[in-house]
Amino acid sequence: RRGAAVCGGLALDALVDQWDRAGVRVECLRGIVEPRGAAMADAQRVCLITGAGRATGLGFEVARQLAAAGRSVVLTARRPEAAAARAADLAAHGLEVLACPLDVDDASSIAQAAALVAERHGRLDVLINNAAATSVFGETAAGADLESARRTVETILFGTWRVSQTFLPLLMESANGVIVNVTSGAGSHADPVFGLSSGNAMPASYGVAKAAV
């Protein structure tokens, strides 16, 4: 949901503009960086972002801004070397984050990440489900390779679901646990540019999976 210049306590206007142009719809929650209630007033919020391995990606920018706001950030990516590289990028600017491999399609990988967060922090305050996948641009419902479409839906929908289930016990240890699911205008009938009814080249499986999320 688009807001003022400060959304969720972060200066996100430029980023939201970028996401709008990319067809992404973001629900900016003040609770991400401003705890609700006195119980969390003096605690450092622990935030985990999935799919933050691309230097130009949305997940990495969210991680950067949360770290800059003083939050304790767990930056994850499917490839360990990508997570380490993005953490090094932030360290070069004086921002410290914890790099952690996490593949949303791999239950054991998610469990290992949850175990690390439990060991380091004992709770999770904010889970940002950003990891996604896509199929071939121009994919239509009538002509889709259903195995390829299945993989896209598996990552976007069931990956988000799988991560949320695994981290739920840690979120319940928080006084104000928050789950943020990053979806897209591609999953909406209302979006005239990227939406399901727009006739653009966004893959059908991507739109369906984002609509489900």
Backbone as numpy.savetxt, mean C-alpha at the origin, in Angstrom:
# Nx Ny Nz CAx CAy CAz Cx Cy Cz
-10.02 9.69 -0.89 -10.88 10.87 -0.89 -9.99 12.09 -0.89
-10.21 12.96 -1.83 -9.35 14.12 -1.96 -9.65 15.13 -0.88
-8.61 15.76 -0.34 -8.81 16.69 0.75 -8.03 17.97 0.55
-7.69 18.61 1.64 -6.96 19.88 1.60 -5.48 19.61 1.38
-4.68 20.68 1.54 -3.25 20.56 1.29 -2.59 19.58 2.24
-3.15 19.43 3.42 -2.61 18.47 4.37 -3.65 17.38 4.56
-3.27 16.15 4.24 -4.20 15.02 4.32 -3.53 13.94 5.15
-4.19 13.52 6.23 -3.58 12.55 7.11 -2.36 13.10 7.80
-2.26 14.43 7.93 -1.11 15.03 8.60 0.09 15.19 7.70
-0.01 14.77 6.42 1.12 14.87 5.50 0.80 15.86 4.39
1.84 16.49 3.84 1.65 17.38 2.70 1.52 16.52 1.45
0.31 16.07 1.14 0.10 15.08 0.10 -0.55 15.62 -1.16
-0.77 16.91 -1.25 -1.51 17.44 -2.40 -0.87 17.05 -3.74
0.45 17.26 -3.83 1.13 16.96 -5.09 1.06 15.47 -5.39
1.19 14.65 -4.34 1.14 13.21 -4.55 -0.25 12.78 -4.97
-1.28 13.34 -4.35 -2.65 12.99 -4.72 -2.93 13.40 -6.16
-2.40 14.57 -6.58 -2.54 14.98 -7.97 -1.91 13.94 -8.90
-0.72 13.47 -8.51 -0.03 12.47 -9.32 -0.85 11.19 -9.38
-1.40 10.78 -8.25 -2.21 9.56 -8.21 -3.49 9.73 -9.01
-4.09 10.93 -8.96 -5.29 11.19 -9.76 -5.00 10.98 -11.24
-3.85 11.51 -11.67 -3.49 11.37 -13.08 -3.24 9.91 -13.45
-2.80 9.12 -12.46 -2.54 7.70 -12.71 -3.78 6.84 -12.55
-4.89 7.46 -12.20 -6.12 6.70 -12.05 -6.29 6.08 -10.69
-5.50 6.53 -9.71 -5.55 5.95 -8.37 -6.42 6.80 -7.47
-7.26 6.16 -6.69 -8.05 6.85 -5.69 -7.52 6.48 -4.32
-7.27 7.45 -3.48 -6.66 7.21 -2.18 -7.56 7.71 -1.08
-7.77 6.88 -0.07 -8.49 7.29 1.13 -7.43 7.75 2.13
-7.29 9.06 2.30 -6.30 9.61 3.22 -6.90 9.64 4.63
-6.30 8.93 5.53 -6.83 8.79 6.88 -5.94 9.55 7.86
-6.56 10.49 8.59 -5.80 11.26 9.56 -5.15 10.34 10.60
-5.79 9.23 10.90 -5.26 8.30 11.89 -3.92 7.70 11.53
-3.50 7.82 10.26 -2.21 7.27 9.87 -1.09 7.95 10.65
-1.17 9.24 10.80 -0.08 9.96 11.43 -0.51 10.73 12.67
-1.80 10.82 12.90 -2.29 11.51 14.08 -3.14 10.55 14.89
-2.56 9.89 15.89 -3.29 8.89 16.66 -4.55 9.46 17.28
-5.59 8.65 17.29 -6.85 9.05 17.91 -6.85 8.54 19.34
-6.99 9.44 20.28 -7.08 9.02 21.67 -5.76 9.20 22.39
-5.84 9.40 23.69 -4.66 9.70 24.49 -3.70 8.52 24.57
-4.22 7.30 24.40 -3.38 6.12 24.56 -2.21 6.11 23.60
-2.39 6.70 22.41 -1.33 6.69 21.41 -0.65 8.05 21.29
-1.01 9.01 22.13 -0.56 10.38 21.94 0.95 10.50 21.95
1.62 9.71 22.79 3.06 9.83 22.94 3.82 8.68 22.27
3.12 7.81 21.60 3.76 6.65 21.00 4.09 6.92 19.54
5.18 6.32 19.09 5.55 6.44 17.68 4.77 5.41 16.89
4.02 5.88 15.92 3.20 4.99 15.12 4.08 4.07 14.26
3.76 2.79 14.26 4.48 1.81 13.46 3.67 1.56 12.19
4.26 1.86 11.03 3.55 1.79 9.76 4.28 0.84 8.81
3.55 -0.07 8.20 4.13 -0.99 7.22 3.48 -0.76 5.87
4.31 -0.64 4.84 3.83 -0.42 3.48 4.27 -1.59 2.61
3.34 -2.22 1.91 3.70 -3.27 0.96 3.95 -2.65 -0.41
4.73 -3.34 -1.21 4.96 -2.89 -2.60 5.66 -1.56 -2.69
6.70 -1.36 -1.88 7.40 -0.07 -1.86 8.78 -0.16 -2.50
8.97 -1.10 -3.40 10.29 -1.34 -3.95 10.71 -0.51 -5.14
9.77 0.23 -5.74 10.13 1.05 -6.92 10.42 2.48 -6.50
11.54 3.01 -6.96 11.96 4.36 -6.57 10.96 5.42 -7.02
10.20 5.14 -8.08 9.21 6.11 -8.58 7.79 5.69 -8.22
7.67 4.73 -7.33 6.36 4.19 -7.02 5.64 4.91 -5.89
4.35 4.65 -5.78 3.52 5.26 -4.76 3.92 4.79 -3.37
4.20 3.49 -3.23 4.55 2.95 -1.92 5.79 3.59 -1.34
6.79 3.79 -2.19 8.03 4.39 -1.72 7.81 5.83 -1.27
7.00 6.58 -2.01 6.74 7.97 -1.63 5.96 8.05 -0.32
5.02 7.15 -0.13 4.30 7.11 1.15 5.27 6.79 2.29
6.15 5.82 2.06 7.15 5.48 3.08 8.02 6.68 3.41
8.44 7.41 2.37 9.30 8.58 2.59 8.60 9.62 3.44
7.34 9.92 3.10 6.64 10.97 3.82 6.30 10.55 5.26
5.97 9.29 5.45 5.72 8.82 6.81 6.99 8.88 7.66
8.12 8.47 7.06 9.39 8.55 7.79 9.74 10.00 8.11
9.51 10.90 7.16 9.78 12.32 7.38 8.90 12.89 8.48
7.71 12.30 8.67 6.79 12.75 9.71 7.11 12.13 11.07
8.19 11.35 11.12 8.64 10.80 12.39 8.05 9.45 12.75
7.38 8.79 11.79 6.81 7.50 12.08 7.85 6.39 11.92
7.62 5.29 12.58 8.50 4.13 12.48 8.01 3.30 11.30
8.78 3.30 10.22 8.32 2.75 8.94 8.99 1.41 8.64
8.16 0.44 8.28 8.64 -0.84 7.75 8.37 -0.83 6.26
9.42 -0.71 5.48 9.32 -0.62 4.03 9.51 -2.01 3.44
8.51 -2.51 2.74 8.61 -3.87 2.21 8.54 -3.89 0.69
9.13 -4.94 0.13 9.09 -5.17 -1.30 9.24 -6.66 -1.54
8.77 -7.11 -2.68 8.85 -8.54 -3.00 10.29 -9.02 -3.06
11.17 -8.21 -3.65 12.59 -8.58 -3.75 13.37 -7.93 -2.61
14.11 -8.72 -1.83 14.88 -8.16 -0.70 15.81 -7.03 -1.11
16.44 -7.19 -2.30 17.39 -6.16 -2.73 16.69 -4.85 -3.05
15.45 -4.90 -3.51 14.70 -3.68 -3.79 14.35 -2.96 -2.49
13.92 -3.72 -1.48 13.62 -3.11 -0.19 14.86 -2.46 0.41
16.00 -3.15 0.32 17.25 -2.61 0.86 17.68 -1.35 0.11
17.50 -1.35 -1.21 17.89 -0.19 -2.01 17.06 1.03 -1.67
15.75 0.84 -1.49 14.88 1.98 -1.15 15.18 2.49 0.26
15.50 1.59 1.18 15.88 2.02 2.52 17.17 2.82 2.48
18.10 2.41 1.61 19.36 3.14 1.46 19.11 4.52 0.86
18.17 4.61 -0.09 17.81 5.91 -0.67 17.34 6.87 0.43
16.50 6.38 1.32 15.98 7.22 2.39 17.06 7.55 3.41
17.92 6.58 3.69 19.01 6.82 4.65 19.93 7.92 4.16
20.10 8.02 2.84 20.94 9.07 2.26 20.38 10.46 2.52
19.09 10.53 2.86 18.44 11.80 3.18 18.12 11.90 4.67
18.78 11.07 5.46 18.62 11.14 6.91 17.35 10.50 7.44
16.70 9.66 6.65 15.46 9.01 7.08 15.72 7.52 7.28
15.42 7.04 8.47 15.69 5.64 8.79 14.40 4.82 8.72
14.43 3.75 7.95 13.30 2.83 7.88 13.84 1.41 8.00
12.96 0.49 8.31 13.33 -0.92 8.38 12.94 -1.57 7.07
13.94 -2.09 6.34 13.68 -2.78 5.08 13.35 -4.24 5.36
12.33 -4.74 4.66 11.88 -6.11 4.92 11.32 -6.71 3.64
11.78 -7.90 3.25 11.16 -8.56 2.09 9.76 -9.05 2.45
8.82 -8.85 1.53 7.45 -9.33 1.73 6.81 -9.53 0.37
6.49 -10.78 0.08 5.81 -11.14 -1.17 4.37 -11.46 -0.81
3.43 -10.65 -1.28 2.03 -10.82 -0.89 1.43 -12.12 -1.41
2.10 -12.76 -2.37 1.62 -14.04 -2.90 2.18 -15.23 -2.12
3.03 -14.98 -1.15 3.73 -16.05 -0.43 3.41 -15.95 1.06
2.61 -16.89 1.57 2.18 -16.84 2.97 3.36 -16.90 3.93
4.38 -17.68 3.60 5.53 -17.79 4.51 6.32 -16.49 4.55
6.41 -15.81 3.42 7.09 -14.51 3.38 6.35 -13.49 4.25
5.03 -13.48 4.17 4.23 -12.56 4.99 4.39 -12.89 6.46
4.38 -14.18 6.79 4.52 -14.59 8.19 5.87 -14.17 8.75
6.92 -14.29 7.93 8.25 -13.87 8.38 8.30 -12.37 8.63
7.65 -11.60 7.77 7.61 -10.15 7.96 6.84 -9.81 9.24
5.73 -10.50 9.47 4.95 -10.25 10.69 5.75 -10.60 11.93
6.52 -11.68 11.85 7.36 -12.07 12.99 8.41 -11.01 13.28
8.97 -10.42 12.22 9.96 -9.35 12.41 9.33 -8.14 13.08
8.14 -7.73 12.61 7.46 -6.59 13.22 7.12 -6.89 14.68
6.68 -8.11 14.95 6.35 -8.50 16.33 7.58 -8.42 17.22
8.72 -8.88 16.70 9.96 -8.86 17.47 10.44 -7.43 17.73
10.37 -6.59 16.71 10.88 -5.22 16.83 9.93 -4.30 17.60
8.64 -4.45 17.37 7.69 -3.46 17.88 6.56 -4.02 18.74
6.23 -5.28 18.56 5.17 -5.88 19.36 3.77 -5.49 18.92
3.67 -4.69 17.88 2.36 -4.25 17.39 2.56 -3.63 16.00
1.43 -3.41 15.31 1.43 -2.62 14.08 0.27 -1.65 14.17
0.55 -0.39 13.92 -0.49 0.63 14.01 -1.17 0.91 12.67
-0.39 0.85 11.59 -0.93 1.16 10.27 -0.39 0.16 9.25
-1.31 -0.51 8.56 -0.95 -1.39 7.44 -1.45 -0.75 6.16
-0.53 -0.48 5.25 -0.89 0.12 3.96 -0.69 -0.93 2.87
-1.79 -1.46 2.38 -1.76 -2.48 1.33 -1.65 -1.79 -0.03
-0.41 -1.65 -0.48 -0.14 -0.94 -1.73 0.29 -1.88 -2.85
0.82 -3.05 -2.51 1.35 -3.97 -3.53 0.25 -4.36 -4.52
0.64 -4.45 -5.78 -0.32 -4.78 -6.83 0.40 -5.49 -7.97
-0.37 -5.84 -8.96 0.16 -6.43 -10.19 -0.77 -5.99 -11.31
-0.33 -6.20 -12.52 -1.22 -5.88 -13.64 -1.01 -6.89 -14.75
-1.92 -6.89 -15.68 -1.84 -7.80 -16.82 -1.50 -6.96 -18.06
-1.73 -7.50 -19.22 -1.38 -6.82 -20.46 -2.36 -5.69 -20.73
-1.85 -4.50 -21.02 -2.72 -3.39 -21.37 -3.51 -3.74 -22.63
-4.77 -3.39 -22.60 -5.65 -3.75 -23.70 -6.41 -5.04 -23.45
-6.11 -5.71 -22.32 -6.82 -6.95 -21.98 -8.31 -6.65 -21.79
-9.15 -7.44 -22.42 -10.60 -7.29 -22.28 -11.17 -8.52 -21.58
-12.38 -8.38 -21.05 -13.02 -9.52 -20.39 -13.24 -10.65 -21.38
-13.59 -10.31 -22.62 -13.88 -11.34 -23.62 -12.63 -12.06 -24.10
-11.51 -11.33 -24.17 -10.31 -11.93 -24.76 -9.19 -12.23 -23.80
-9.43 -12.08 -22.51 -8.36 -12.22 -21.52 -7.82 -13.64 -21.45
-6.51 -13.75 -21.26 -5.90 -15.01 -20.88 -6.24 -15.22 -19.41
-7.08 -16.17 -19.11 -7.61 -16.28 -17.75 -6.56 -16.70 -16.73
-5.51 -17.37 -17.15 -4.43 -17.70 -16.21 -3.69 -16.43 -15.81
-3.43 -15.56 -16.79 -2.80 -14.28 -16.49 -3.72 -13.43 -15.61
-5.01 -13.42 -15.95 -5.97 -12.66 -15.16 -6.05 -13.19 -13.74
-5.98 -14.51 -13.59 -6.03 -15.12 -12.26 -4.85 -14.66 -11.40
-3.67 -14.58 -12.02 -2.49 -14.14 -11.27 -2.65 -12.69 -10.81
-3.21 -11.85 -11.66 -3.43 -10.45 -11.29 -4.40 -10.35 -10.12
-5.51 -11.06 -10.20 -6.50 -11.03 -9.12 -5.93 -11.63 -7.84
-5.14 -12.68 -7.98 -4.53 -13.33 -6.82 -3.66 -12.33 -6.04
-2.84 -11.58 -6.77 -1.94 -10.63 -6.10 -2.70 -9.46 -5.51
-3.58 -8.84 -6.30 -4.23 -7.61 -5.84 -5.27 -7.90 -4.76
-6.16 -8.84 -5.01 -7.24 -9.10 -4.06 -6.81 -10.04 -2.94
-6.38 -11.23 -3.29 -6.05 -12.19 -2.26 -4.74 -11.87 -1.55
-3.82 -11.19 -2.26 -2.60 -10.73 -1.59 -2.93 -9.73 -0.50
-3.78 -8.77 -0.82 -4.23 -7.78 0.18 -4.94 -8.47 1.35
-5.80 -9.40 1.02 -6.55 -10.15 2.03 -5.60 -10.97 2.91
-4.66 -11.65 2.28 -3.70 -12.51 2.99 -2.84 -11.69 3.95
-2.33 -10.56 3.49 -1.51 -9.70 4.34 -2.33 -9.17 5.52
-3.54 -8.74 5.24 -4.39 -8.19 6.30 -4.69 -9.24 7.37
-5.00 -10.45 6.94 -5.26 -11.52 7.91 -4.04 -11.79 8.78
-2.88 -11.85 8.16 -1.67 -12.20 8.89 -1.28 -11.14 9.91
-1.47 -9.87 9.53 -1.07 -8.78 10.42 -2.17 -8.36 11.39
-3.36 -8.94 11.25 -4.47 -8.54 12.12 -4.15 -8.69 13.62
-3.53 -9.78 14.06 -3.20 -9.85 15.50 -2.31 -8.71 15.97
-1.36 -8.29 15.15 -0.49 -7.17 15.52 -1.25 -5.85 15.48
-2.16 -5.69 14.54 -2.99 -4.49 14.48 -3.89 -4.40 15.71
-4.33 -5.54 16.20 -5.19 -5.55 17.38 -4.43 -5.24 18.66
-3.10 -5.31 18.59 -2.27 -4.88 19.73 -2.14 -3.36 19.79
-2.53 -2.68 18.71 -2.47 -1.22 18.66 -3.71 -0.62 19.30
-3.56 0.55 19.91 -4.71 1.25 20.48 -5.63 1.76 19.37
-5.06 2.01 18.19 -5.84 2.54 17.07 -5.29 1.97 15.76
-5.52 0.71 15.53 -5.03 0.08 14.32 -5.79 0.55 13.08
-5.06 0.72 11.99 -5.64 1.22 10.74 -5.15 0.35 9.58
-6.08 -0.03 8.70 -5.71 -0.67 7.43 -6.10 0.27 6.30
-5.14 0.57 5.43 -5.38 1.41 4.25 -5.17 0.56 3.02
-6.21 0.39 2.22 -6.12 -0.35 0.97 -6.06 0.63 -0.20
-4.98 0.56 -0.97 -4.82 1.44 -2.12 -5.54 0.81 -3.31
-6.56 1.48 -3.79 -7.30 0.96 -4.94 -7.09 1.89 -6.14
-8.03 1.91 -7.09 -7.78 2.64 -8.33 -9.09 3.03 -8.99
-9.04 4.13 -9.73 -10.18 4.51 -10.54 -10.51 3.46 -11.58
-9.53 2.60 -11.90 -9.77 1.54 -12.86 -10.80 0.53 -12.36
-11.05 0.53 -11.06 -12.03 -0.37 -10.49 -13.37 0.29 -10.23
-13.60 1.44 -10.84 -14.83 2.20 -10.61 -15.60 2.40 -11.91
-16.92 2.39 -11.82 -17.74 2.75 -12.99 -17.84 4.27 -13.14
-17.50 4.99 -12.07 -17.68 6.44 -12.07 -16.52 7.19 -12.70
-15.35 6.58 -12.80 -14.17 7.27 -13.33 -14.27 7.33 -14.86
-14.38 8.55 -15.42 -14.58 8.66 -16.87 -13.34 8.36 -17.70
-12.18 8.38 -17.09 -10.93 8.19 -17.84 -10.42 6.75 -17.72
-10.38 6.23 -16.48 -9.79 4.92 -16.26 -10.81 3.85 -15.87
-12.05 4.22 -15.66 -13.04 3.33 -15.08 -13.41 2.12 -15.92
-14.16 1.22 -15.30 -14.54 -0.03 -15.94 -15.35 0.19 -17.22
-16.07 1.31 -17.28 -16.93 1.58 -18.44 -16.31 2.57 -19.42
-15.05 2.95 -19.20 -14.45 4.03 -19.99 -13.94 3.57 -21.35
-13.73 2.27 -21.51 -13.20 1.78 -22.79 -11.72 2.02 -22.99
-10.99 2.36 -21.91 -9.55 2.57 -22.05 -8.82 1.23 -22.05
-7.50 1.29 -22.08 -6.71 0.06 -22.23 -6.34 -0.60 -20.91
-6.86 -0.11 -19.80 -6.54 -0.75 -18.52 -7.02 -2.20 -18.56
-6.17 -3.15 -18.10 -6.57 -4.56 -18.16 -7.83 -4.84 -17.36
-8.70 -5.65 -17.92 -9.96 -5.99 -17.26 -9.72 -6.64 -15.90
-8.74 -7.52 -15.81 -8.48 -8.22 -14.55 -8.00 -7.25 -13.47
-7.24 -6.24 -13.87 -6.77 -5.24 -12.91 -7.96 -4.46 -12.37
-8.85 -4.01 -13.26 -10.02 -3.25 -12.84 -10.93 -4.05 -11.92
-11.17 -5.31 -12.28 -12.02 -6.17 -11.46 -11.42 -6.38 -10.08
-10.10 -6.64 -10.03 -9.44 -6.87 -8.74 -9.46 -5.63 -7.88
-9.20 -4.46 -8.48 -9.22 -3.22 -7.71 -10.62 -2.89 -7.23
-11.63 -3.20 -8.03 -13.01 -3.00 -7.59 -13.30 -3.86 -6.38
-12.82 -5.08 -6.38 -13.03 -5.99 -5.25 -12.35 -5.50 -4.00
-11.15 -4.94 -4.15 -10.44 -4.38 -2.99 -11.21 -3.20 -2.42
